[in-house]
XYZ file of N, CA and C in Angstrom:
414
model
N -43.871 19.195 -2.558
C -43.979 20.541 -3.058
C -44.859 20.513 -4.294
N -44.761 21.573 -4.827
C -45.887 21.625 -6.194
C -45.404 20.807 -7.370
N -45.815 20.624 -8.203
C -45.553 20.351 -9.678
C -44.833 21.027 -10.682
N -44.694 20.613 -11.795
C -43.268 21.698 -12.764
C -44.550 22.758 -13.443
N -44.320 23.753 -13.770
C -45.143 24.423 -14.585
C -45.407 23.386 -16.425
N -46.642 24.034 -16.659
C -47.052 23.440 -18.004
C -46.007 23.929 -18.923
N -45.488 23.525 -20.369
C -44.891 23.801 -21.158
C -45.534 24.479 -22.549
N -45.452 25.494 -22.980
C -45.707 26.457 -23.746
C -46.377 25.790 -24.990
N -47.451 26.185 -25.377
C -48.591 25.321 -26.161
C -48.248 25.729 -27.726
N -47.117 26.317 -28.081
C -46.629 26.254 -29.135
C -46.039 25.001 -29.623
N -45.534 24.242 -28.625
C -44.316 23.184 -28.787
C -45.179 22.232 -29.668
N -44.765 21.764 -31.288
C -44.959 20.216 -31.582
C -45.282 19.049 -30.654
N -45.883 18.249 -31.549
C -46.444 16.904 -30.880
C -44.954 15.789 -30.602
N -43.878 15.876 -31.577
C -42.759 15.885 -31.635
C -42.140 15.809 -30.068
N -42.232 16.642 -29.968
C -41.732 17.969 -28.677
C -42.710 17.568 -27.385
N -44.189 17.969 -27.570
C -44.455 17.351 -26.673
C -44.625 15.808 -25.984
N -44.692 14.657 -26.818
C -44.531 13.426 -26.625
C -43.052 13.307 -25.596
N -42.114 13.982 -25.987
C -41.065 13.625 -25.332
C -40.848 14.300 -24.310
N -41.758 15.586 -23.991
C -41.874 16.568 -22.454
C -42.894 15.610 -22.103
N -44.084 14.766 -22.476
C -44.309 13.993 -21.764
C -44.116 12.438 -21.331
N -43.275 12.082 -22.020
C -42.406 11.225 -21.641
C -41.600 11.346 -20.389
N -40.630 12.517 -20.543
C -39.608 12.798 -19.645
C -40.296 13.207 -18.079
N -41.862 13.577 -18.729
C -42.389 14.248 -17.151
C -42.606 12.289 -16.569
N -43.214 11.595 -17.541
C -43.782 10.583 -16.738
C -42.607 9.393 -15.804
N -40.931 9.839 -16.422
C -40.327 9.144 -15.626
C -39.220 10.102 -14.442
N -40.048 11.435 -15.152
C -39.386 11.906 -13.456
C -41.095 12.029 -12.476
N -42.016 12.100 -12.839
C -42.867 11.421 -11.885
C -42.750 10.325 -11.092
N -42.612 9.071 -12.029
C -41.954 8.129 -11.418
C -41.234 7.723 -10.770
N -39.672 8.436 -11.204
C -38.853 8.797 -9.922
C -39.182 9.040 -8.752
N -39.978 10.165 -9.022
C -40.259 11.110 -7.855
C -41.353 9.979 -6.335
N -42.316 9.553 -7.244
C -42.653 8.728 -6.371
C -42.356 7.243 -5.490
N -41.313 6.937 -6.418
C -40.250 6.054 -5.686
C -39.213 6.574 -4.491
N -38.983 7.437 -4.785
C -38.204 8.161 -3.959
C -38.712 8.724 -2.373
N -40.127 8.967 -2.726
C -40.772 9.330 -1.763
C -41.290 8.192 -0.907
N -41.605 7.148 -1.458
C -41.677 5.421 -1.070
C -40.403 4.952 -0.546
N -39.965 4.737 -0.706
C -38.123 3.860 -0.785
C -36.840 4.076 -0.506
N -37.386 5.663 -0.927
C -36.238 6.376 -0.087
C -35.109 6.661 -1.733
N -34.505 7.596 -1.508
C -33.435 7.843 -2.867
C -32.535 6.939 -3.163
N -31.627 6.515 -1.537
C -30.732 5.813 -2.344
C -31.579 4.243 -2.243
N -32.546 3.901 -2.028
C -32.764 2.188 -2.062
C -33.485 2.292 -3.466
N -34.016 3.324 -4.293
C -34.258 3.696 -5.871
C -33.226 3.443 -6.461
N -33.473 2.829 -7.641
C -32.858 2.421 -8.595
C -32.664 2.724 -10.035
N -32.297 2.938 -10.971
C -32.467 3.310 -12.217
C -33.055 2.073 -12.713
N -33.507 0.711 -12.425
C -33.864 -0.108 -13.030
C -35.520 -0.230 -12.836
N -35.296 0.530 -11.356
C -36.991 0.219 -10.480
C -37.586 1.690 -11.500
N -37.082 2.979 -11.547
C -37.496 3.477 -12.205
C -38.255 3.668 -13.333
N -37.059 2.991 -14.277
C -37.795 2.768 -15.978
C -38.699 1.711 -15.703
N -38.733 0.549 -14.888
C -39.951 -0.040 -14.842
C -41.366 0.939 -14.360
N -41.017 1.604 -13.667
C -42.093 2.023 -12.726
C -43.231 3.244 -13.968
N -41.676 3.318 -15.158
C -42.567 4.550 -16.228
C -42.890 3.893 -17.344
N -42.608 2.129 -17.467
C -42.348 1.962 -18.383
C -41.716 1.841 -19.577
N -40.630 2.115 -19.287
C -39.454 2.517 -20.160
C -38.048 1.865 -20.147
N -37.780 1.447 -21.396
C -36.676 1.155 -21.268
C -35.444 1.739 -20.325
N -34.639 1.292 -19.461
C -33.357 1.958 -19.051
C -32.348 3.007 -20.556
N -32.378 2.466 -21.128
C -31.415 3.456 -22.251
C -32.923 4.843 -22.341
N -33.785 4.864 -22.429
C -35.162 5.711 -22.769
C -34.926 6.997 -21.088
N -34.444 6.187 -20.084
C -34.448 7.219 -18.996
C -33.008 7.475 -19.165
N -31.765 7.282 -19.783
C -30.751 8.006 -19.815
C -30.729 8.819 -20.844
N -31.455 8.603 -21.731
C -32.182 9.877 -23.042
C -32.521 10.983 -21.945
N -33.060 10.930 -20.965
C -33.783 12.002 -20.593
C -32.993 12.520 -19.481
N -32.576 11.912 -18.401
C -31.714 11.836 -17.502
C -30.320 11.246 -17.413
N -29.063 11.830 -16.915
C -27.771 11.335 -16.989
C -27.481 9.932 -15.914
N -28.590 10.685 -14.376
C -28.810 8.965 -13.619
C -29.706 9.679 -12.910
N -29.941 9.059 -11.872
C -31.054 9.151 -10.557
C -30.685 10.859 -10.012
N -29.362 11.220 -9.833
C -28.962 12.597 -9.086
C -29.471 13.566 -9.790
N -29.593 13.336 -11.241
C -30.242 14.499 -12.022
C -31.639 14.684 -11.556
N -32.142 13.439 -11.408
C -33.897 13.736 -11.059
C -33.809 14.429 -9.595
N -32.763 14.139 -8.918
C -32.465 14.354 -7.724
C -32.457 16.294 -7.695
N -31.476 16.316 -8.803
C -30.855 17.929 -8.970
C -32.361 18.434 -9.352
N -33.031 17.906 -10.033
C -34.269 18.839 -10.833
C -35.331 18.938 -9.642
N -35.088 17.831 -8.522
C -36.539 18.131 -7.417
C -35.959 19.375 -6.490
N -34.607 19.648 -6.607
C -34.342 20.338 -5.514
C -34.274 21.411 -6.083
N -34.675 22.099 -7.427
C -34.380 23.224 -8.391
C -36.272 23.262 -8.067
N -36.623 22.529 -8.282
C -38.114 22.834 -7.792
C -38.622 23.115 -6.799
N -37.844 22.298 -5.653
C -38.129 23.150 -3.860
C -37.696 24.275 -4.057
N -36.214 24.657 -4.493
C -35.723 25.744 -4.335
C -37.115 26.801 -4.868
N -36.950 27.072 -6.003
C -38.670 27.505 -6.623
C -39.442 27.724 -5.556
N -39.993 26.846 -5.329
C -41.205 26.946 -3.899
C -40.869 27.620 -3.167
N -39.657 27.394 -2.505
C -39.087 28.169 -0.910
C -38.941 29.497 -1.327
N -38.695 30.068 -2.653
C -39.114 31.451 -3.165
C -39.804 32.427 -3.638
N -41.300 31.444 -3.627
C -42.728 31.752 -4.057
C -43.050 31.652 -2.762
N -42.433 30.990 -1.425
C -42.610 31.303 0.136
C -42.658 32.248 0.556
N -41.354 32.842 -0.080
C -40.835 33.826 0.763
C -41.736 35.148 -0.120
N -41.763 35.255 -1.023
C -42.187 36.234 -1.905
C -43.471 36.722 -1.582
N -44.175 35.377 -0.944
C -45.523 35.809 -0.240
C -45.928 36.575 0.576
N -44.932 36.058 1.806
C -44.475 36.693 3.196
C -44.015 38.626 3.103
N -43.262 38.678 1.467
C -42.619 40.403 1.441
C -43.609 40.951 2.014
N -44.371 41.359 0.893
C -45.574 42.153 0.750
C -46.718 42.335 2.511
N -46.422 40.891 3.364
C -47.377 41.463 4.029
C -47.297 42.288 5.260
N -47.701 43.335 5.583
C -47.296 44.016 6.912
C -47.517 43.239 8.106
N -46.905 42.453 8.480
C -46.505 41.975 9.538
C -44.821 42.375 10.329
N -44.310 42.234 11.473
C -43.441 42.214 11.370
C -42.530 41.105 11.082
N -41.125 41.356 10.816
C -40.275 40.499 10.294
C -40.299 38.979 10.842
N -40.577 39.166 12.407
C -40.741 38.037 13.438
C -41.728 36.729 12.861
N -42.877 37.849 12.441
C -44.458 37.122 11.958
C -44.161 36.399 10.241
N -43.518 37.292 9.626
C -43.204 36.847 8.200
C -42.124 35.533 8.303
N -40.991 35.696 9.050
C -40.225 34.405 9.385
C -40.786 32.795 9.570
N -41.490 33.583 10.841
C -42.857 32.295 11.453
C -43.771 31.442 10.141
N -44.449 32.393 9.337
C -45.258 32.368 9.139
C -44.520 31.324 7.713
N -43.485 31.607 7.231
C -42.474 30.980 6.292
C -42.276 29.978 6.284
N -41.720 29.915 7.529
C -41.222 28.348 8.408
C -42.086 27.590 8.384
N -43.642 28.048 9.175
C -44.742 27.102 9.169
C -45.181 26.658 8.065
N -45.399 27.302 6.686
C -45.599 27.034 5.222
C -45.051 26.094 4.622
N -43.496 26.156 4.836
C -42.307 25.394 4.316
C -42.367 24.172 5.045
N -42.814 24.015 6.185
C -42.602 22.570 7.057
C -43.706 21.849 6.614
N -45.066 22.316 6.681
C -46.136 21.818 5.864
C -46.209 21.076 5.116
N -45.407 21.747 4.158
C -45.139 21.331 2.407
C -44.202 19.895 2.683
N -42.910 20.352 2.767
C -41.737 19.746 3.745
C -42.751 18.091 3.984
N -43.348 18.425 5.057
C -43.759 17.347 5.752
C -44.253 15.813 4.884
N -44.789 16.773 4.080
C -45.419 15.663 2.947
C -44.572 14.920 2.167
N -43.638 15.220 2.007
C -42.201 14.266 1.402
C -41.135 14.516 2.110
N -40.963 13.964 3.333
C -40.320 13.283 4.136
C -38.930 12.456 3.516
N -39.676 11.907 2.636
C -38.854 10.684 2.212
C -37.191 11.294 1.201
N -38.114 12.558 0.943
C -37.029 12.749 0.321
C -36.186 14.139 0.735
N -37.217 14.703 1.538
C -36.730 15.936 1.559
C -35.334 15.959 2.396
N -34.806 15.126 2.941
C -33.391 14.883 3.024
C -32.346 15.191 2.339
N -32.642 13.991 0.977
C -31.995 14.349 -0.250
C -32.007 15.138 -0.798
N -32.899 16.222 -0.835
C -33.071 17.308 -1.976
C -31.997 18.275 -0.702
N -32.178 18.508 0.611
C -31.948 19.445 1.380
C -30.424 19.244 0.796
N -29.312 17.873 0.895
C -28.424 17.980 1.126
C -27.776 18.145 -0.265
N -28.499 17.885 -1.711
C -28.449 18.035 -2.458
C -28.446 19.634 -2.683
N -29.237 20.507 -2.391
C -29.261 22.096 -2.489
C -27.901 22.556 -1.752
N -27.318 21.957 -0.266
C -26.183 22.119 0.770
C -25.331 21.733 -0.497
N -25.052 21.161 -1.497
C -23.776 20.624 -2.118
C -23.157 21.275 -2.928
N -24.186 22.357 -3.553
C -23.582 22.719 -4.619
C -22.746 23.994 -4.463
N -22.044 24.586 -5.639
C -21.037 25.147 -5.379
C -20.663 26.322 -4.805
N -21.161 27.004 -4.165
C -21.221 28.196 -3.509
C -20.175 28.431 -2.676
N -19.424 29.669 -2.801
C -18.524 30.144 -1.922
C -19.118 31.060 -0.773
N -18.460 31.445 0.378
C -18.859 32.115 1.446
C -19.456 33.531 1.157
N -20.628 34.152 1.615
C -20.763 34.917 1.089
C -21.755 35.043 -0.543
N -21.830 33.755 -1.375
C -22.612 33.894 -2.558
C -23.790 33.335 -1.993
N -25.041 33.188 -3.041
C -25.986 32.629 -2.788
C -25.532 31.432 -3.965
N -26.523 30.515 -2.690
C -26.318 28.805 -3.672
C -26.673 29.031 -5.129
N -26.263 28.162 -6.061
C -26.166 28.294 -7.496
C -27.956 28.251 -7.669
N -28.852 26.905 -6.834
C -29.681 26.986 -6.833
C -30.814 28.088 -6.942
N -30.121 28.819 -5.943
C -30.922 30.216 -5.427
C -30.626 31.341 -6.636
N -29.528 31.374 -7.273
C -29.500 32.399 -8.057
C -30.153 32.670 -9.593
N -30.309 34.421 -9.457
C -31.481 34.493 -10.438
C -30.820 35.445 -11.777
């Protein structure tokens, strides 16, 4: 899927050193994950992979599920800049569905590796019958 949005060009050097820190070991993550698969990733293969001490990625992250929770807060994102596309166009509902699906599998397709984890990760969280996933809500 896409990337996180840029962070607001007010922020200190302070501030930003450590948004780019934190981006370069959930990058890292991210591309292990997509290699190796989530659970054969490690918190050890990680901080190597960013450079970083292990105590430096629990500064930023609580373990691996958080990077886990933050990719699937980012599909979620996507799958709603999907759909948001699809409102607006006069097609019928049939064509906008289609046309969703095909977008999303696309994307989808390209991380394979993980899109498992993120799917069952978004399925987990706490939602009762009837709400929308915590993910989804705005």
């Amino acid at each position: 899927m896409r990337g996180r949005a840029a962070a607001p060009t007010s922020e200190g050097r302070r501030e930003r050193k450590k948004r780019e820190l934190r981006d370069r070991i959930y990058q890292s993550a991210r591309k292990l994950f997509l290699r190796r698969g989530f659970e054969a990733t490690t918190v050890e293969q990680i901080a190597d992979a960013a450079d970083v001490a292990q105590a430096t990625f629990f500064n930023h992250f609580s373990g691996k599920n958080a990077v886990l929770a933050e990719m699937t807060r980012e599909v979620s994102a996507r799958l709603q800049e999907l759909v948001a596309e699809q409102i607006p166009r006069r097609v019928s509902a049939q064509e906008k569905i289609r046309a969703f699906g095909e977008r999303a599998a696309e994307e989808i397709e390209a991380s394979l590796g993980v899109a498992r984890d993120v799917l069952l990760e978004l399925l987990s969280t706490s939602s009762r019958p009837g709400e929308a996933f915590a993910y989804l809500a705005t």
